[in-house]
Short mmCIF file of C-alpha atoms and ligand atoms in Angstrom, two decimals:
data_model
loop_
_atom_site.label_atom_id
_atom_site.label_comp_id
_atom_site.label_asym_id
_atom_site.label_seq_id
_atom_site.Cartn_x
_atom_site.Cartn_y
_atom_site.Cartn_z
CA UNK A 1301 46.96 -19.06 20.19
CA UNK A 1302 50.25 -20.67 19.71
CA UNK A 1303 50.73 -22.81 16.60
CA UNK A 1304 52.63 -25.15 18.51
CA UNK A 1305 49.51 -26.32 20.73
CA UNK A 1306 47.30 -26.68 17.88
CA UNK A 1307 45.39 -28.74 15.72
CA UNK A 1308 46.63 -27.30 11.79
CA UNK A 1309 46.69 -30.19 9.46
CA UNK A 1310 47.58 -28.30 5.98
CA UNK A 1311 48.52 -30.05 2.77
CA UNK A 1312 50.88 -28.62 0.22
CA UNK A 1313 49.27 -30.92 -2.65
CA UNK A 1314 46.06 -30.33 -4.09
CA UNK A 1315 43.86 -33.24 -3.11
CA UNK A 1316 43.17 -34.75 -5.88
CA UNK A 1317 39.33 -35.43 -5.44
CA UNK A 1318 38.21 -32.04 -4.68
CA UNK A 1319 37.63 -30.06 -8.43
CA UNK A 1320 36.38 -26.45 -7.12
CA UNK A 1321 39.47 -23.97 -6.04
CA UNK A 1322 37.23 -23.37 -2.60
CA UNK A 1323 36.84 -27.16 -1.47
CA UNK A 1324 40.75 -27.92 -2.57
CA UNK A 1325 41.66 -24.84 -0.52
CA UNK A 1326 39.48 -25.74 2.69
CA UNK A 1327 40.85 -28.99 2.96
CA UNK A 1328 44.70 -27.52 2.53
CA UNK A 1329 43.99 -25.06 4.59
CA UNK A 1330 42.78 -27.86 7.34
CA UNK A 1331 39.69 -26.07 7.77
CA UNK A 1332 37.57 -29.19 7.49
CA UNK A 1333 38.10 -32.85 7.24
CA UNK A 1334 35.40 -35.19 5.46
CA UNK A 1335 34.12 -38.23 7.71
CA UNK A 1336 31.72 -39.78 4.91
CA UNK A 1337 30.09 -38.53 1.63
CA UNK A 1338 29.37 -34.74 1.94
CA UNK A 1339 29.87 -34.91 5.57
CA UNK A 1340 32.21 -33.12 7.43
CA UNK A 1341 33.86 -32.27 10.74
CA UNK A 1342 34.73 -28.80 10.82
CA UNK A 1343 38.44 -28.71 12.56
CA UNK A 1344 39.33 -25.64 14.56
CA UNK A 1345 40.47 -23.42 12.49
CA UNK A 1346 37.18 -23.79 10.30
CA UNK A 1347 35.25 -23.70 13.22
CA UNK A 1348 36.41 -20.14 13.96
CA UNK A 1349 35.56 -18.90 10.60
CA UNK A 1350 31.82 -21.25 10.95
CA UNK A 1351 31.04 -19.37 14.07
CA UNK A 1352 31.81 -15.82 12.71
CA UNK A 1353 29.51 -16.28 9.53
CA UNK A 1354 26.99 -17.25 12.11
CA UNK A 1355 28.01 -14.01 14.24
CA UNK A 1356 27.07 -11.89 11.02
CA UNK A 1357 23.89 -13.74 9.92
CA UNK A 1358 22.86 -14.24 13.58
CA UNK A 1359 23.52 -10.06 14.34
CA UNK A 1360 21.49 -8.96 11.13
CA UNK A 1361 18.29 -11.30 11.79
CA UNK A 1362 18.79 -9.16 15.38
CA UNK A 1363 18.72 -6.21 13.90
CA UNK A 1364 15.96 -6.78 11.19
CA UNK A 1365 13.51 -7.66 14.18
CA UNK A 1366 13.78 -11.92 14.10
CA UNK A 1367 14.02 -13.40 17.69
CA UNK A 1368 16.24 -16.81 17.59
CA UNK A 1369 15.26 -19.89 19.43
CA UNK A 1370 16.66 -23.41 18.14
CA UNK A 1371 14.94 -26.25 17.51
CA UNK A 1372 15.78 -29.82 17.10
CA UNK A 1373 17.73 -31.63 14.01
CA UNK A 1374 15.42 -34.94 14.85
CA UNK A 1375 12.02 -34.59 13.93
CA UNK A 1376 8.98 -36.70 13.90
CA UNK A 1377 7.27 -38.11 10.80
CA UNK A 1378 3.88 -37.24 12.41
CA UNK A 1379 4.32 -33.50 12.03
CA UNK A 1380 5.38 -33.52 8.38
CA UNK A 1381 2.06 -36.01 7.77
CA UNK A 1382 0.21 -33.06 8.90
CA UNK A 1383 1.74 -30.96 6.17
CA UNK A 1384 1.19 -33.68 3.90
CA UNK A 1385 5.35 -33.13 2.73
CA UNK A 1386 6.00 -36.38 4.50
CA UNK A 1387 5.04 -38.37 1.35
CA UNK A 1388 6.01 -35.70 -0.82
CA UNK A 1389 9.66 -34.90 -0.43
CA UNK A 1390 11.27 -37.77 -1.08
CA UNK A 1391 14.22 -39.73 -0.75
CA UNK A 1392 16.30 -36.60 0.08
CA UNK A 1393 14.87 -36.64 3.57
CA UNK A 1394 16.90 -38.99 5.90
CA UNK A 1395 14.30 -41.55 7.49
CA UNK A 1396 14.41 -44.24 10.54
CA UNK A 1397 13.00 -45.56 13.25
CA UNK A 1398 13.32 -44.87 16.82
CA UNK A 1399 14.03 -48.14 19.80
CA UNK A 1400 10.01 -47.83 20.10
CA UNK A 1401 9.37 -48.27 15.79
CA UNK A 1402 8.35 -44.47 16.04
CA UNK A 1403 9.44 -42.79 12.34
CA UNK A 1404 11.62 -40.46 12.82
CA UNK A 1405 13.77 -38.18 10.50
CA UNK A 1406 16.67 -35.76 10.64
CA UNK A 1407 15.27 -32.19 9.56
CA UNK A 1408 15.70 -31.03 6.24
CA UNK A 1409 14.08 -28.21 7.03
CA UNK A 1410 11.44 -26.58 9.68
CA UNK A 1411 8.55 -25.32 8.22
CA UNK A 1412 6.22 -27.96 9.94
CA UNK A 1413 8.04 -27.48 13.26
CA UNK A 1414 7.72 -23.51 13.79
CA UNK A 1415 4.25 -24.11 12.35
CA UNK A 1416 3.05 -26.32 15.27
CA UNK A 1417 5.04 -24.72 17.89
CA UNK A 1418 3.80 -20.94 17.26
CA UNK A 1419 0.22 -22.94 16.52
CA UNK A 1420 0.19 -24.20 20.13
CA UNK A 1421 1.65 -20.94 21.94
CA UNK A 1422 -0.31 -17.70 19.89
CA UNK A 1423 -3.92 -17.37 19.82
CA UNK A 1424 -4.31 -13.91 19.16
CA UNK A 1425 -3.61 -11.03 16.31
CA UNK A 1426 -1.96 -9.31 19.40
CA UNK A 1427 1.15 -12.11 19.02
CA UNK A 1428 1.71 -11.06 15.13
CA UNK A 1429 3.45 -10.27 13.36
CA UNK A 1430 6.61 -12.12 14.57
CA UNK A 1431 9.87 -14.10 12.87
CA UNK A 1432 11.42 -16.28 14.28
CA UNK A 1433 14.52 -18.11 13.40
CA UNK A 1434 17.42 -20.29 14.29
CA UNK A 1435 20.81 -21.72 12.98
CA UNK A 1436 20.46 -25.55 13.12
CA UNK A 1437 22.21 -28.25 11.20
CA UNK A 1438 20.08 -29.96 8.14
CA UNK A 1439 20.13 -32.88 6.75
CA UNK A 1440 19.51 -33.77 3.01
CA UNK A 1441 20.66 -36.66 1.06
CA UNK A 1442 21.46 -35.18 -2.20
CA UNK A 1443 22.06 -37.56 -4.52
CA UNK A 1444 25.41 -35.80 -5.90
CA UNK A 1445 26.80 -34.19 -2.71
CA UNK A 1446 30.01 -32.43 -4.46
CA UNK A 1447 31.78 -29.64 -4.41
CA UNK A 1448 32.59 -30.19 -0.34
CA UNK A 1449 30.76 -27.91 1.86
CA UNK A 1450 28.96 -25.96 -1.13
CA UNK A 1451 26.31 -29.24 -1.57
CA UNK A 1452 26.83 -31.49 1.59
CA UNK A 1453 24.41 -33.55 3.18
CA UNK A 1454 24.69 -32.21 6.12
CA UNK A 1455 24.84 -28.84 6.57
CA UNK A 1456 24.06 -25.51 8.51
CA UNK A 1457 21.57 -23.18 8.04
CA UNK A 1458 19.55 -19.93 9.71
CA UNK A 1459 16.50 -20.54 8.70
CA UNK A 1460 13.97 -18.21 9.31
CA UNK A 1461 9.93 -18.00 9.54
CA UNK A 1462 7.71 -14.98 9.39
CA UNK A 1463 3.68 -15.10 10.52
CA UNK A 1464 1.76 -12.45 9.61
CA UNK A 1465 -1.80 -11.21 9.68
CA UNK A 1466 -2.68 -10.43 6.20
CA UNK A 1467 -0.89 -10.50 2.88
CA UNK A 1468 0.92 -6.64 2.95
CA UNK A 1469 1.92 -7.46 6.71
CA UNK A 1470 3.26 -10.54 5.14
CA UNK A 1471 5.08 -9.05 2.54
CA UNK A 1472 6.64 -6.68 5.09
CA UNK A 1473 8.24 -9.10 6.64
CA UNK A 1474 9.20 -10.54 3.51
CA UNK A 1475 11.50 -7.31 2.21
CA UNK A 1476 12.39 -7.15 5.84
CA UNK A 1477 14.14 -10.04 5.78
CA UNK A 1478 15.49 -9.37 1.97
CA UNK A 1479 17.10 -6.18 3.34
CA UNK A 1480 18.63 -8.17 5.96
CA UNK A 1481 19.84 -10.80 3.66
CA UNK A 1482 21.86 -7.44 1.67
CA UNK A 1483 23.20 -6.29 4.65
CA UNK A 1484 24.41 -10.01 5.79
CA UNK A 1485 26.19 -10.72 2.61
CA UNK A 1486 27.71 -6.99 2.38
CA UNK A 1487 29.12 -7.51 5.58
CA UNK A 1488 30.86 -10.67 4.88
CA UNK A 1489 32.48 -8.77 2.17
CA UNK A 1490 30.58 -10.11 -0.81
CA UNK A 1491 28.70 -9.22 -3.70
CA UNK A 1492 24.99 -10.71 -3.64
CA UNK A 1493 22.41 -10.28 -6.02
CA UNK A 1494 18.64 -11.12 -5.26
CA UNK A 1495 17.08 -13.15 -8.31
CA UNK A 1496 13.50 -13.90 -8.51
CA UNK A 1497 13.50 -17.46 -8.68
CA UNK A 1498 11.34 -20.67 -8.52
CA UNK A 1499 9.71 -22.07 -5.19
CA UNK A 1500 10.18 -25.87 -5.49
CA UNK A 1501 9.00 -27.90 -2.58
CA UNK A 1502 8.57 -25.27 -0.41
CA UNK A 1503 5.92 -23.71 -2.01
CA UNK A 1504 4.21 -20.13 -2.42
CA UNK A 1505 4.88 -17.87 -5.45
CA UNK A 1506 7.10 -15.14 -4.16
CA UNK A 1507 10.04 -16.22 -3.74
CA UNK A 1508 14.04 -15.10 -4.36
CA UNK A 1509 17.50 -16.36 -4.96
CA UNK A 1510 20.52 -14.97 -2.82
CA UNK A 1511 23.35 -15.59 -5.84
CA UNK A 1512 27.02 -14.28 -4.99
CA UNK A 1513 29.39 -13.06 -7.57
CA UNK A 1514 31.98 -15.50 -8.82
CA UNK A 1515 33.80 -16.80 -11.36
CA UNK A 1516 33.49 -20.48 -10.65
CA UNK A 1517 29.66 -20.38 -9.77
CA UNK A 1518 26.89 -22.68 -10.81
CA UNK A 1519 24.36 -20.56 -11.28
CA UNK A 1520 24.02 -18.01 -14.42
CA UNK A 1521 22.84 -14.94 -13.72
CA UNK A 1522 22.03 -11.45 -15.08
CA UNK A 1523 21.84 -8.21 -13.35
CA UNK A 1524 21.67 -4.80 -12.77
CA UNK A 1525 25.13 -3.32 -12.30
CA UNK A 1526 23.73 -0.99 -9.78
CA UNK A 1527 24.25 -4.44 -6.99
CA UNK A 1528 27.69 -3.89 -7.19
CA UNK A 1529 27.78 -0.92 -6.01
CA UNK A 1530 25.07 -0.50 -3.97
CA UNK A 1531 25.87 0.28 0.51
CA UNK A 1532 22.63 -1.39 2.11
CA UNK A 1533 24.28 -0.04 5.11
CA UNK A 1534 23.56 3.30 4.25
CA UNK A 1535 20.91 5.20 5.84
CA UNK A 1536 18.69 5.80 2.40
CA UNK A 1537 18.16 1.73 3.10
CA UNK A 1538 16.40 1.88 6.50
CA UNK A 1539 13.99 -1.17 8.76
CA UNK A 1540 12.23 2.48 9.50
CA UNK A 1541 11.19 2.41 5.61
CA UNK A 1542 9.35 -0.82 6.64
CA UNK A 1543 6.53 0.62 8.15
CA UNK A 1544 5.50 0.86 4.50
CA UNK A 1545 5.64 -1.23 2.11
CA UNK A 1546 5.45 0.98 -0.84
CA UNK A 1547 8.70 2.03 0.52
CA UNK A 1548 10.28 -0.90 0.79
CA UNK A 1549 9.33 -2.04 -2.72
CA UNK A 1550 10.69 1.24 -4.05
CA UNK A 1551 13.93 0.41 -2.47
CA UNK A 1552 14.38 -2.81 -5.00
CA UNK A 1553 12.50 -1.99 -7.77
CA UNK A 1554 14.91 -0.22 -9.68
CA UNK A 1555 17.23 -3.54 -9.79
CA UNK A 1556 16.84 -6.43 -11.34
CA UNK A 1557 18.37 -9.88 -11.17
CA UNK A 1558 16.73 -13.01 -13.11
CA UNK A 1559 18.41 -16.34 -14.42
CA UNK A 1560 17.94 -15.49 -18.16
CA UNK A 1561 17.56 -12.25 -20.18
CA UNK A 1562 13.65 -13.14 -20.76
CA UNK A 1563 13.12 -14.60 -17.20
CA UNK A 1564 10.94 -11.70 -15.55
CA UNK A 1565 11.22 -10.17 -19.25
CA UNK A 1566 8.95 -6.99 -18.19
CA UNK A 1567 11.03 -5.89 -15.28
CA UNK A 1568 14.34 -6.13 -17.14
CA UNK A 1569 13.24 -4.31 -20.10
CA UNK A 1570 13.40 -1.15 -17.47
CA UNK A 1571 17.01 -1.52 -16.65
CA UNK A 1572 19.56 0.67 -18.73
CA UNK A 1573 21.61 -1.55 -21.12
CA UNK A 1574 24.82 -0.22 -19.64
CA UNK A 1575 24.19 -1.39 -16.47
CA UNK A 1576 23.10 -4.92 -18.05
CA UNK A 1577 25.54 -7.61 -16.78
CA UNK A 1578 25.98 -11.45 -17.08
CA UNK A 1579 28.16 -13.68 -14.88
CA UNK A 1580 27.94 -16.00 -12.46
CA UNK A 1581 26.93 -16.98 -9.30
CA UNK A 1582 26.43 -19.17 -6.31
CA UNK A 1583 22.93 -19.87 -4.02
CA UNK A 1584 23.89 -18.82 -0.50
CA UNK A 1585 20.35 -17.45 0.73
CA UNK A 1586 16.50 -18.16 -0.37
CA UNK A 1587 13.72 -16.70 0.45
CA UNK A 1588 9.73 -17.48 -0.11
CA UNK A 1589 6.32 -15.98 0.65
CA UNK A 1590 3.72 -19.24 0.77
CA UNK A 1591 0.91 -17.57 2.75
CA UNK A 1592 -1.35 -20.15 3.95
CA UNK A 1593 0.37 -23.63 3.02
CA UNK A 1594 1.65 -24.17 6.35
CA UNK A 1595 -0.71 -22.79 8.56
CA UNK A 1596 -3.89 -23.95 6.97
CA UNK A 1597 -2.93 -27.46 6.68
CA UNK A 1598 -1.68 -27.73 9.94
CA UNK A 1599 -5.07 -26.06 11.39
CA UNK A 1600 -3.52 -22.75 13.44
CA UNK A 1601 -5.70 -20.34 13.72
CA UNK A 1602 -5.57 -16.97 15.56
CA UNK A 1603 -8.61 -14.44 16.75
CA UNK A 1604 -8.10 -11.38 14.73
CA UNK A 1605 -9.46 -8.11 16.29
CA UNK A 1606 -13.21 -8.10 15.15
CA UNK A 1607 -12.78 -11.36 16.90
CA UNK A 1608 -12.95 -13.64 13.64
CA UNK A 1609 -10.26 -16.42 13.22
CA UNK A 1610 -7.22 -16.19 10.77
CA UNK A 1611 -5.06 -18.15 9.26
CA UNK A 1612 -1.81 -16.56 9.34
CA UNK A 1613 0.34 -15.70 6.18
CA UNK A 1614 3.53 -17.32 6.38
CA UNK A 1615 7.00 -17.13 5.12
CA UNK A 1616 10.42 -18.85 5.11
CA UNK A 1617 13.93 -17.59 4.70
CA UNK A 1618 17.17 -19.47 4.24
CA UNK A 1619 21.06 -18.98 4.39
CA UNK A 1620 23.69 -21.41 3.91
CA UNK A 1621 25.55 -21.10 6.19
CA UNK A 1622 28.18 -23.71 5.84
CA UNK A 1623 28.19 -22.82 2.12
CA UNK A 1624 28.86 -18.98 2.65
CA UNK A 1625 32.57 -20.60 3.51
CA UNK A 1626 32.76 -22.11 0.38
CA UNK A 1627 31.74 -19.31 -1.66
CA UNK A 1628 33.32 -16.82 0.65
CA UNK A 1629 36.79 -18.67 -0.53
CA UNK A 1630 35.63 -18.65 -3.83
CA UNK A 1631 35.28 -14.99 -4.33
CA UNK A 1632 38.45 -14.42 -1.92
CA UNK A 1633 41.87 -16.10 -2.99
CA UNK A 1634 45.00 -16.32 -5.11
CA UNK A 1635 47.23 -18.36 -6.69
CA UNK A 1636 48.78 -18.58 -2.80
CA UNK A 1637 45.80 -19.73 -0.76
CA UNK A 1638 42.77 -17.93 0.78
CA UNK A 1639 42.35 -14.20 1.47
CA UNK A 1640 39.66 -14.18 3.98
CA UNK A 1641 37.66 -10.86 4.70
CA UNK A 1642 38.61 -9.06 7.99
CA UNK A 1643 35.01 -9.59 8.61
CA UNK A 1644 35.16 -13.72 8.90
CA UNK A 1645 38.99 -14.03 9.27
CA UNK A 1646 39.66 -17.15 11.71
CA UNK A 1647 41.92 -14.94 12.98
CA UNK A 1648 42.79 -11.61 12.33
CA UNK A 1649 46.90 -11.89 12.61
CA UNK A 1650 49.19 -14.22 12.18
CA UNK A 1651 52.50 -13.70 14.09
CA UNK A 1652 55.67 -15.51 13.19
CA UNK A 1653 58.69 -15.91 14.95
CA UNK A 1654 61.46 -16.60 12.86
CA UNK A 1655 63.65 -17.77 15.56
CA UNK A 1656 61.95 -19.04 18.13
CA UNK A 1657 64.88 -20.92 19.16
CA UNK A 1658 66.84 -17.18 19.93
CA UNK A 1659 65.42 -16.10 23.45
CA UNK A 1660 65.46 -12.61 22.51
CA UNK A 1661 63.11 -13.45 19.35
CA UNK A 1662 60.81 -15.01 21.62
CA UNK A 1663 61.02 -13.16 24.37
CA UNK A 1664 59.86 -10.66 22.02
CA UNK A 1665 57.05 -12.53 20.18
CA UNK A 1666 55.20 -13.89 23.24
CA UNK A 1667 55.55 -9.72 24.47
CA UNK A 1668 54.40 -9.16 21.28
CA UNK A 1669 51.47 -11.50 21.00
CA UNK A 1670 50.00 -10.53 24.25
CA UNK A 1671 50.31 -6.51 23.35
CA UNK A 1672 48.48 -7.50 20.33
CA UNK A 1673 45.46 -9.64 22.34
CA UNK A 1674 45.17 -7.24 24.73
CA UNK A 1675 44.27 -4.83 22.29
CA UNK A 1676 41.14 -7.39 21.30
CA UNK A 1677 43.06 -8.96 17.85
CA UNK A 1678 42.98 -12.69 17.75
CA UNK A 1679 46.54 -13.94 17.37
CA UNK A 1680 47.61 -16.92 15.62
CA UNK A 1681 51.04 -17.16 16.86
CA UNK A 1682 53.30 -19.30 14.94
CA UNK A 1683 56.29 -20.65 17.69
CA UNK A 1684 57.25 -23.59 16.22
CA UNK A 1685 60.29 -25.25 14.91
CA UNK A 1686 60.28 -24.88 11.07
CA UNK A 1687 61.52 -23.07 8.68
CA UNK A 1688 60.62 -19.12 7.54
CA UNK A 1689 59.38 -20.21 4.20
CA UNK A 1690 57.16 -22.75 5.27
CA UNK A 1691 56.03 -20.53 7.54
CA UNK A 1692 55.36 -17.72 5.20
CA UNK A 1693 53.46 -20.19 2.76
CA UNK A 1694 50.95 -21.12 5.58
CA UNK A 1695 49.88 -17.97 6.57
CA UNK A 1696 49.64 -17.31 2.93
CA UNK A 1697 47.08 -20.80 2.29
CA UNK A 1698 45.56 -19.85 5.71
CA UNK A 1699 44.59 -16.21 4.42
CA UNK A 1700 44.69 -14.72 7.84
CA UNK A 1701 44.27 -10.82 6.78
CA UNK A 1702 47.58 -9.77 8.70
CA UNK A 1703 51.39 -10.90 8.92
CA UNK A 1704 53.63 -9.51 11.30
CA UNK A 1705 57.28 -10.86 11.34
CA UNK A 1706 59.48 -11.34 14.30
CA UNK A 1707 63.28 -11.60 13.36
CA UNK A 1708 66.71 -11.03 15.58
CA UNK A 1709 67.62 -7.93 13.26
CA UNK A 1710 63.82 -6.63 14.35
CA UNK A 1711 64.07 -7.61 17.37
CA UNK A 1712 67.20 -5.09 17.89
CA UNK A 1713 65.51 -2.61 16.69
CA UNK A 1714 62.43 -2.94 18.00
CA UNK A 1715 60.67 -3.63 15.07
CA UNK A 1716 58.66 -5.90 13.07
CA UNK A 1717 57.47 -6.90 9.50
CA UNK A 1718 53.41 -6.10 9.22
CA UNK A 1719 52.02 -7.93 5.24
CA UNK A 1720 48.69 -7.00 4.54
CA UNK A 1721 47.19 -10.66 2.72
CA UNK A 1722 44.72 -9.06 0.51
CA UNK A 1723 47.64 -6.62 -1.08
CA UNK A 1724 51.08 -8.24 -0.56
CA UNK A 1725 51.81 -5.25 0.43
CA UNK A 1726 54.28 -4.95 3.21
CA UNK A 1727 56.08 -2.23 6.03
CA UNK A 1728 58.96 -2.14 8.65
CA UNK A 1729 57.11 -0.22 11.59
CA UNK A 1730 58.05 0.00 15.44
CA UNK A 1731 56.54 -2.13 17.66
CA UNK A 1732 55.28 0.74 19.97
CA UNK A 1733 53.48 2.26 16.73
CA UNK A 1734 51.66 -1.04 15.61
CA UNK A 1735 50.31 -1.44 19.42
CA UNK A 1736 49.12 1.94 19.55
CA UNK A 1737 47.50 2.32 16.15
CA UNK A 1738 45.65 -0.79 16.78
CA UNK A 1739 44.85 0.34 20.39
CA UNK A 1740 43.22 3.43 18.43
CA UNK A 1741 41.67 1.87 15.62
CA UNK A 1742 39.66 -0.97 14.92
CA UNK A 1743 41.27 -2.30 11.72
CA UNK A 1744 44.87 -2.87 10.72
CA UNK A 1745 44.48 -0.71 7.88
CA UNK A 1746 45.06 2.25 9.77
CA UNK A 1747 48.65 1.73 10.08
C1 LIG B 2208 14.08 -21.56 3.53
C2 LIG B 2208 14.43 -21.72 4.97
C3 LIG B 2208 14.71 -23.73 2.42
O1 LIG B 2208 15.02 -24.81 2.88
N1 LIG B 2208 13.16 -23.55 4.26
C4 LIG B 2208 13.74 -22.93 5.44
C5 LIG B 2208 13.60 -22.90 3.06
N2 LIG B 2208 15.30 -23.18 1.36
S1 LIG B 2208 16.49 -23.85 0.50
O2 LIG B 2208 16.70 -23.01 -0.65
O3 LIG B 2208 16.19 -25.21 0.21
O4 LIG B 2208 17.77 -23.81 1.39
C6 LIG B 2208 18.24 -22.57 1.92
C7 LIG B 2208 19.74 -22.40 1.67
O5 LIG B 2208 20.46 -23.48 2.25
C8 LIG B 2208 21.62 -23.76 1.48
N3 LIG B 2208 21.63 -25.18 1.10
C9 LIG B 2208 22.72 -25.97 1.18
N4 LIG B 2208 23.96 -25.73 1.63
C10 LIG B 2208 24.85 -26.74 1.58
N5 LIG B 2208 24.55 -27.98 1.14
C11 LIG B 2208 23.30 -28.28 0.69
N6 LIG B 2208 23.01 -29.51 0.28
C12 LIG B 2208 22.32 -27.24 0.70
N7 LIG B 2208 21.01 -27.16 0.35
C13 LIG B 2208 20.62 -25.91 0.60
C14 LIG B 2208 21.57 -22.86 0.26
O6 LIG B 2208 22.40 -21.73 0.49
C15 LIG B 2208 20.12 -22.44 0.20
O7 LIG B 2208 19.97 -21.15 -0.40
#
């Protein structure tokens, strides 16, 4: 991608309305642009990063045994009637009326929905247990939208739901998805702790917190050392454990995570105080086990195999998704700008050209650039007419993991200037060195 062709709108000031280091730097960094009171349009760049935190939350929920559909962000007042929530949640829910005086609202979230869609397509034990999920904007109007994409009112989530047979199938899928929700954080490079935490309107009285490490979080939160540690990639944490439940439960039971030191008292009194920590934290997943709310008010039955009829166990499971940016950048950045994982990087080099008016320097960078893409790294290639220290200071706000300089005295040589973000760290290598090393290897670090 060449800079010159594209749509980067960053701001050397701090904007003086955003208060939390993440929204100031996502609006510098012209990763999104608000259109009205926690909404916004998510510009390219942003966009990039958007769609690879989907990538990772959409890959896991693969892996963990979910199958994705999508449903719709308008919904019907009639189905949430049926719940009985219609009445019940409030003036967070966005309502109107369609041409035809038909109440209509935009989806907070789905639990009514994937209720009366699996009630209408499964009628026997033989269809359970499934989850099912999608990523799908929400809507809620939150009467102190702040902190930009951290508490918008509109927002995107993967949300989740699991229908089970009986309450230890149930619960299955319940530590299924927890695992999942590990692995999913861990691979966007964070720190998550799971936090037993309160149900609110979605009911059910299982239910926990996703919170991730950082400073500048809402949340308190106290914990087991042991989470920040722990590999859930590993193969002692396995979906093949979750043929038993037991199993599964041994897997967490050793760590603990609650709001306050007496919150879920008994189980903390078990950890070690040297591995008792405090800090804090922000909400980027949540995750409840209601049973029957769903199903039984909404009537869905199924035949089990004695041939009696069930009412399936159900459960939900959320992840903010346009919030992971935030916190992402909250728990990734310096005094310079962002310092995006390799994992969610909007792109995972940036190349400057110091002189792209010298035809040997860009002779050189557009060679380079296209070595570098046809080894599969994205390339934000910056061509355009400014000066080196502006440039420099951009790819520094924009975070992109990976610098490589083009100069003329390189460009004799036949070399170039590789900065690694995270480090500062930088090294004069040949240009036939950094092709093949990232030809062999798939990250930068290898060099
Ligand atoms: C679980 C999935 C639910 O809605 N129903 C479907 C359940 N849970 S939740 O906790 O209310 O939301 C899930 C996650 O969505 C994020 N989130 C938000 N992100 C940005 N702006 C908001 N206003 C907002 N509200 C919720 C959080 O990460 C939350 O954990």
């Amino acid at each position: 991608m060449l800079l010159s062709r594209y749509l980067l709108p960053v701001m050397k000031e701090t904007p003086a309305d955003a208060q939390i280091v993440s929204h100031q730097l996502m609006l510098r960094a012209g990763l999104v642009r608000q259109t009205a009171a926690g909404i916004y349009a998510w510009l390219p760049l942003g966009l990039r990063v958007l769609d690879r935190i989907s990538a990772i939350v959409r890959r896991e929920q693969d892996r963990a045994g979910a199958i994705e559909l999508l449903m719709p962000t308008i919904q019907s007042a009639d189905l949430w009637r049926q719940s009985g929530r219609y009445d019940a949640y409030g003036p967070e829910m966005l309502r109107f009326q369609d041409r035809g005086q038909r109440e209509m609202l935009y989806g907070p979230t789905n639990e009514e929905m994937i209720t009366a869609i699996f009630r209408d397509c499964v009628r026997s034990y033989r269809d359970l247990p499934r989850t099912l999920y999608h990523i799908q904007w929400k809507f809620r109007d939150e009467v102190r939208p702040r902190f930009g994409v951290m508490r918008g009112r509109e927002f995107l989530m993967k949300d989740a739901y699991s229908f089970d047979m009986d309450e230890a199938s149930g619960q299955l899928s319940y530590y299924t998805q927890m695992l999942a929700y590990l692995r999913t954080f861990e691979a966007m490079g964070l720190r998550a702790v799971p936090m037993r935490a309160a149900t609110g309107p979605i009911g059910g009285n299982l239910s926990h917190e996703f919170i991730v490490l950082a400073d500048t979080g809402e949340s308190e939160v106290y914990y087991d050392s042991d989470y920040e540690h722990l590999n859930w990639n590993q193969s002692a944490f396995d979906y093949g454990n979750a043929q038993d439940l037991d199993a599964f439960k041994r897997m967490f039971s050793h760590m603990y995570a609650a709001t306050d030191e007496t919150h879920d008292l008994r189980a903390w009194e078990q950890v070690p105080d040297e591995r008792k920590k405090n800090g804090r934290g922000i909400e980027v997943g949540h995750i409840f086990f209601f049973g029957t709310k769903y199903s039984a008010a909404m009537g869905m039955h199924v035949q089990a195999k004695d041939g009696s009829l069930v009412t399936p166990l159900m459960g939900s499971y959320g992840v903010g998704v346009s919030r992971l940016m935030g916190a992402i950048i909250e728990a990734n950045h310096d005094a310079n700008g962002i310092i995006w994982p390799e994992a969610v990087a909007p792109f995972d080099i940036g190349l400057i050209n110091l002189r792209p008016d010298d035809a040997a320097c860009a002779a050189a960078a557009h060679d380079l650039q296209a070595k570098l893409e046809a080894a599969g790294r994205s390339v934000l290639h910056d061509d355009r007419d400014a000066r080196g220290g502006e440039k420099f200071a951009t790819m520094d706000l924009i975070g992109l993991p990976w610098t490589v300089t083009i100069g003329p005295k390189g460009v004799a040589a036949r070399t170039v200037e590789v900065k690694r973000r995270a480090t500062g760290e930088k090294q004069e290598v040949s240009v036939e060195s950094l092709v093949a090393g990232l030809a062999k290897s798939d990250t930068m670090g290898a060099l």
